[in-house]
């Protein structure tokens, strides 16, 4: 009962009508246009727009809803009776918030005849949720938001450089594993050239997401907050 109350409380204001509607519309228009161009120009444009721009911005929009300063977190711990309910409710809300954006683009890619992008895009939901859970356990509003954008945008860009050199020598298993964790959509472009295939990459992403969520809960439950 308390968990349901907490989820409803966080759900209020999760989707600011103007910001979310405009971002979703732009993201779908960009996805549609870049998917249509894959036959002539390849997947680079779609991957760049989604992996480095729209998905990170959408993730920050949703993540900012649960990043809090210490005073707000203390208030939430008080009304929801401890860290367990607060952490779980925040996690559920982030996943709910990410699904419309990632799910819409994934379904559009599938409908446009590019099912190879379906699972990698949907993997963004557990991965972003896990990243946000860990960051929210350690950082307050501004620091958490900036760090999330770096993890979601700048880090995948670095892997685009690394994987782009796969023609002159395939990256090792460790670097490929990190690429799957931080940029699963990008890895679609290099399937067949990487030492880890898509199925193992998917399993790895789900396992890492679960471990990060456990880490986030452990860190959040032991953090000391000062007003």
Short mmCIF file of C-alpha atoms in Angstrom, two decimals:
data_model
loop_
_atom_site.label_atom_id
_atom_site.label_comp_id
_atom_site.label_asym_id
_atom_site.label_seq_id
_atom_site.Cartn_x
_atom_site.Cartn_y
_atom_site.Cartn_z
CA UNK A 1 0.00 0.00 0.00
CA UNK A 2 2.79 2.40 0.92
CA UNK A 3 4.68 1.45 -2.25
CA UNK A 4 1.62 2.25 -4.39
CA UNK A 5 1.27 5.58 -2.63
CA UNK A 6 4.93 6.39 -3.26
CA UNK A 7 4.70 5.53 -6.96
CA UNK A 8 1.61 7.73 -7.37
CA UNK A 9 3.40 10.55 -5.56
CA UNK A 10 6.41 10.36 -7.88
CA UNK A 11 4.19 9.93 -10.93
CA UNK A 12 2.82 13.43 -10.52
CA UNK A 13 4.77 15.76 -12.76
CA UNK A 14 6.79 12.96 -14.36
CA UNK A 15 5.73 14.01 -17.85
CA UNK A 16 5.80 17.82 -18.13
CA UNK A 17 3.35 18.17 -21.06
CA UNK A 18 5.22 20.77 -23.10
CA UNK A 19 8.79 19.52 -22.70
CA UNK A 20 8.03 15.81 -23.02
CA UNK A 21 5.59 16.18 -25.91
CA UNK A 22 7.97 18.34 -27.95
CA UNK A 23 10.94 16.06 -27.26
CA UNK A 24 9.00 12.90 -28.13
CA UNK A 25 7.71 14.46 -31.34
CA UNK A 26 11.18 15.63 -32.42
CA UNK A 27 12.68 12.27 -31.51
CA UNK A 28 10.13 10.33 -33.56
CA UNK A 29 10.48 12.67 -36.54
CA UNK A 30 14.27 12.36 -36.44
CA UNK A 31 14.04 8.59 -36.06
CA UNK A 32 11.61 8.27 -38.96
CA UNK A 33 13.74 10.41 -41.26
CA UNK A 34 17.01 8.68 -40.39
CA UNK A 35 15.47 5.19 -40.65
CA UNK A 36 14.24 6.03 -44.15
CA UNK A 37 17.80 7.05 -45.05
CA UNK A 38 19.40 3.78 -43.93
CA UNK A 39 18.95 2.15 -47.36
CA UNK A 40 20.99 4.88 -49.06
CA UNK A 41 23.25 6.26 -46.33
CA UNK A 42 23.56 3.42 -43.84
CA UNK A 43 22.69 3.42 -40.13
CA UNK A 44 25.20 6.07 -39.03
CA UNK A 45 22.73 8.96 -38.99
CA UNK A 46 20.10 7.04 -37.03
CA UNK A 47 22.64 5.82 -34.49
CA UNK A 48 24.20 9.26 -34.04
CA UNK A 49 20.87 11.03 -33.56
CA UNK A 50 19.43 8.48 -31.15
CA UNK A 51 22.50 7.25 -29.26
CA UNK A 52 24.27 10.56 -28.75
CA UNK A 53 21.49 13.17 -28.74
CA UNK A 54 17.85 12.20 -28.28
CA UNK A 55 18.15 9.22 -25.94
CA UNK A 56 20.56 11.03 -23.57
CA UNK A 57 18.39 14.17 -23.50
CA UNK A 58 15.27 12.08 -22.89
CA UNK A 59 17.07 10.12 -20.17
CA UNK A 60 18.14 13.34 -18.46
CA UNK A 61 14.57 14.67 -18.64
CA UNK A 62 13.27 11.57 -16.87
CA UNK A 63 16.22 11.23 -14.51
CA UNK A 64 15.95 14.82 -13.34
CA UNK A 65 12.56 13.92 -11.90
CA UNK A 66 14.14 11.70 -9.25
CA UNK A 67 17.42 13.53 -8.62
CA UNK A 68 16.91 15.37 -5.33
CA UNK A 69 18.78 17.62 -2.96
CA UNK A 70 19.35 16.31 0.56
CA UNK A 71 16.44 18.20 2.13
CA UNK A 72 13.91 16.77 -0.32
CA UNK A 73 15.28 13.26 0.12
CA UNK A 74 14.99 13.53 3.91
CA UNK A 75 11.35 14.57 3.49
CA UNK A 76 10.68 11.58 1.22
CA UNK A 77 12.35 9.16 3.63
CA UNK A 78 10.10 10.48 6.35
CA UNK A 79 6.77 10.20 4.55
CA UNK A 80 7.56 6.82 2.93
CA UNK A 81 9.10 5.22 5.99
CA UNK A 82 12.68 4.53 4.98
CA UNK A 83 15.01 4.07 2.01
CA UNK A 84 13.57 0.84 0.58
CA UNK A 85 10.26 2.34 -0.52
CA UNK A 86 11.86 5.56 -1.76
CA UNK A 87 14.46 3.71 -3.84
CA UNK A 88 12.02 1.19 -5.33
CA UNK A 89 9.43 3.86 -6.13
CA UNK A 90 12.04 6.05 -7.83
CA UNK A 91 13.29 3.08 -9.84
CA UNK A 92 9.79 2.11 -10.98
CA UNK A 93 9.01 5.69 -11.96
CA UNK A 94 12.19 6.07 -14.00
CA UNK A 95 11.40 2.85 -15.91
CA UNK A 96 7.83 4.06 -16.52
CA UNK A 97 9.15 7.39 -17.74
CA UNK A 98 11.70 5.88 -20.12
CA UNK A 99 9.37 3.37 -21.76
CA UNK A 100 7.30 5.78 -23.93
CA UNK A 101 10.37 7.33 -25.54
CA UNK A 102 12.51 4.25 -26.04
CA UNK A 103 9.53 2.02 -26.80
CA UNK A 104 8.16 4.36 -29.47
CA UNK A 105 11.47 4.55 -31.33
CA UNK A 106 12.02 0.79 -31.01
CA UNK A 107 8.58 0.02 -32.44
CA UNK A 108 9.10 2.55 -35.22
CA UNK A 109 12.40 0.88 -36.16
CA UNK A 110 10.72 -2.53 -36.19
CA UNK A 111 7.81 -1.22 -38.27
CA UNK A 112 10.21 0.39 -40.76
CA UNK A 113 11.88 -2.96 -41.36
CA UNK A 114 14.89 -2.68 -39.04
CA UNK A 115 14.17 -5.23 -36.28
CA UNK A 116 17.89 -5.41 -35.44
CA UNK A 117 17.45 -2.17 -33.49
CA UNK A 118 14.44 -3.33 -31.45
CA UNK A 119 16.20 -5.07 -28.55
CA UNK A 120 19.22 -2.72 -28.33
CA UNK A 121 16.92 0.31 -28.05
CA UNK A 122 14.72 -1.35 -25.43
CA UNK A 123 17.87 -2.23 -23.46
CA UNK A 124 18.26 1.49 -22.88
CA UNK A 125 15.38 1.29 -20.39
CA UNK A 126 17.05 -1.03 -17.82
CA UNK A 127 20.49 0.46 -18.47
CA UNK A 128 19.41 4.09 -18.02
CA UNK A 129 17.29 3.09 -15.01
CA UNK A 130 20.32 1.44 -13.42
CA UNK A 131 22.62 4.39 -14.17
CA UNK A 132 20.11 6.80 -12.66
CA UNK A 133 19.63 4.58 -9.59
CA UNK A 134 23.36 4.60 -8.83
CA UNK A 135 23.84 8.31 -9.53
CA UNK A 136 20.82 9.29 -7.43
CA UNK A 137 22.31 7.36 -4.51
CA UNK A 138 25.48 9.46 -4.53
CA UNK A 139 24.76 12.79 -6.21
CA UNK A 140 22.27 15.60 -5.84
CA UNK A 141 20.26 17.28 -8.58
CA UNK A 142 22.74 19.23 -10.71
CA UNK A 143 25.72 16.88 -10.36
CA UNK A 144 23.56 13.83 -11.06
CA UNK A 145 22.00 15.39 -14.16
CA UNK A 146 25.35 16.43 -15.65
CA UNK A 147 26.99 13.09 -14.90
CA UNK A 148 24.09 11.19 -16.43
CA UNK A 149 24.37 13.18 -19.65
CA UNK A 150 28.11 12.46 -19.85
CA UNK A 151 27.53 8.73 -19.31
CA UNK A 152 24.65 8.60 -21.77
CA UNK A 153 26.14 10.79 -24.53
CA UNK A 154 29.87 11.47 -24.31
CA UNK A 155 30.88 7.94 -23.33
CA UNK A 156 29.02 6.28 -26.25
CA UNK A 157 30.69 8.78 -28.58
CA UNK A 158 34.09 7.53 -27.42
CA UNK A 159 33.08 3.97 -28.23
CA UNK A 160 32.10 5.05 -31.73
CA UNK A 161 35.77 5.91 -32.27
CA UNK A 162 36.93 2.63 -30.77
CA UNK A 163 34.55 0.43 -32.75
CA UNK A 164 35.18 2.45 -35.89
CA UNK A 165 38.71 1.03 -35.87
CA UNK A 166 37.45 -2.54 -35.88
CA UNK A 167 38.41 -2.87 -39.53
CA UNK A 168 42.09 -2.64 -38.62
CA UNK A 169 41.77 -4.96 -35.65
CA UNK A 170 38.80 -6.06 -33.56
CA UNK A 171 38.62 -4.60 -30.03
CA UNK A 172 39.13 -7.06 -27.21
CA UNK A 173 36.30 -8.68 -25.25
CA UNK A 174 36.54 -6.21 -22.35
CA UNK A 175 36.19 -3.13 -24.56
CA UNK A 176 33.39 -4.78 -26.52
CA UNK A 177 31.57 -5.61 -23.27
CA UNK A 178 31.79 -1.98 -22.16
CA UNK A 179 30.55 -0.88 -25.57
CA UNK A 180 27.48 -3.10 -25.20
CA UNK A 181 26.81 -1.62 -21.75
CA UNK A 182 27.16 2.04 -22.71
CA UNK A 183 26.10 2.01 -26.36
CA UNK A 184 24.11 -1.09 -27.37
CA UNK A 185 22.53 0.68 -30.36
CA UNK A 186 25.95 1.54 -31.75
CA UNK A 187 27.02 -2.11 -31.48
CA UNK A 188 24.36 -3.09 -34.02
CA UNK A 189 26.45 -1.44 -36.72
CA UNK A 190 29.48 -3.62 -35.95
CA UNK A 191 27.82 -6.99 -35.37
CA UNK A 192 29.90 -9.72 -36.95
CA UNK A 193 33.10 -7.77 -36.33
CA UNK A 194 32.98 -7.92 -32.52
CA UNK A 195 34.15 -10.84 -30.36
CA UNK A 196 30.83 -10.82 -28.48
CA UNK A 197 27.59 -11.42 -30.38
CA UNK A 198 24.26 -9.66 -29.84
CA UNK A 199 22.72 -12.39 -27.67
CA UNK A 200 25.63 -12.37 -25.23
CA UNK A 201 25.67 -8.57 -25.32
CA UNK A 202 21.99 -8.49 -24.36
CA UNK A 203 22.53 -10.94 -21.50
CA UNK A 204 25.48 -8.86 -20.32
CA UNK A 205 23.44 -5.64 -20.37
CA UNK A 206 20.64 -7.20 -18.32
CA UNK A 207 23.11 -8.65 -15.81
CA UNK A 208 24.96 -5.34 -15.45
CA UNK A 209 21.66 -3.48 -15.03
CA UNK A 210 20.63 -5.83 -12.23
CA UNK A 211 23.99 -5.46 -10.47
CA UNK A 212 23.90 -1.68 -10.77
CA UNK A 213 20.39 -1.59 -9.30
CA UNK A 214 21.59 -3.65 -6.33
CA UNK A 215 24.56 -1.33 -5.95
CA UNK A 216 22.26 1.70 -6.10
CA UNK A 217 20.00 0.28 -3.41
CA UNK A 218 22.95 -0.63 -1.18
CA UNK A 219 24.47 2.84 -1.57
CA UNK A 220 21.18 4.68 -1.09
CA UNK A 221 20.24 2.75 2.04
CA UNK A 222 23.59 3.60 3.65
CA UNK A 223 23.90 7.19 2.61
CA UNK A 224 23.71 9.83 5.33
CA UNK A 225 21.72 12.92 4.42
CA UNK A 226 22.13 16.30 6.04
CA UNK A 227 19.48 19.07 5.79
#
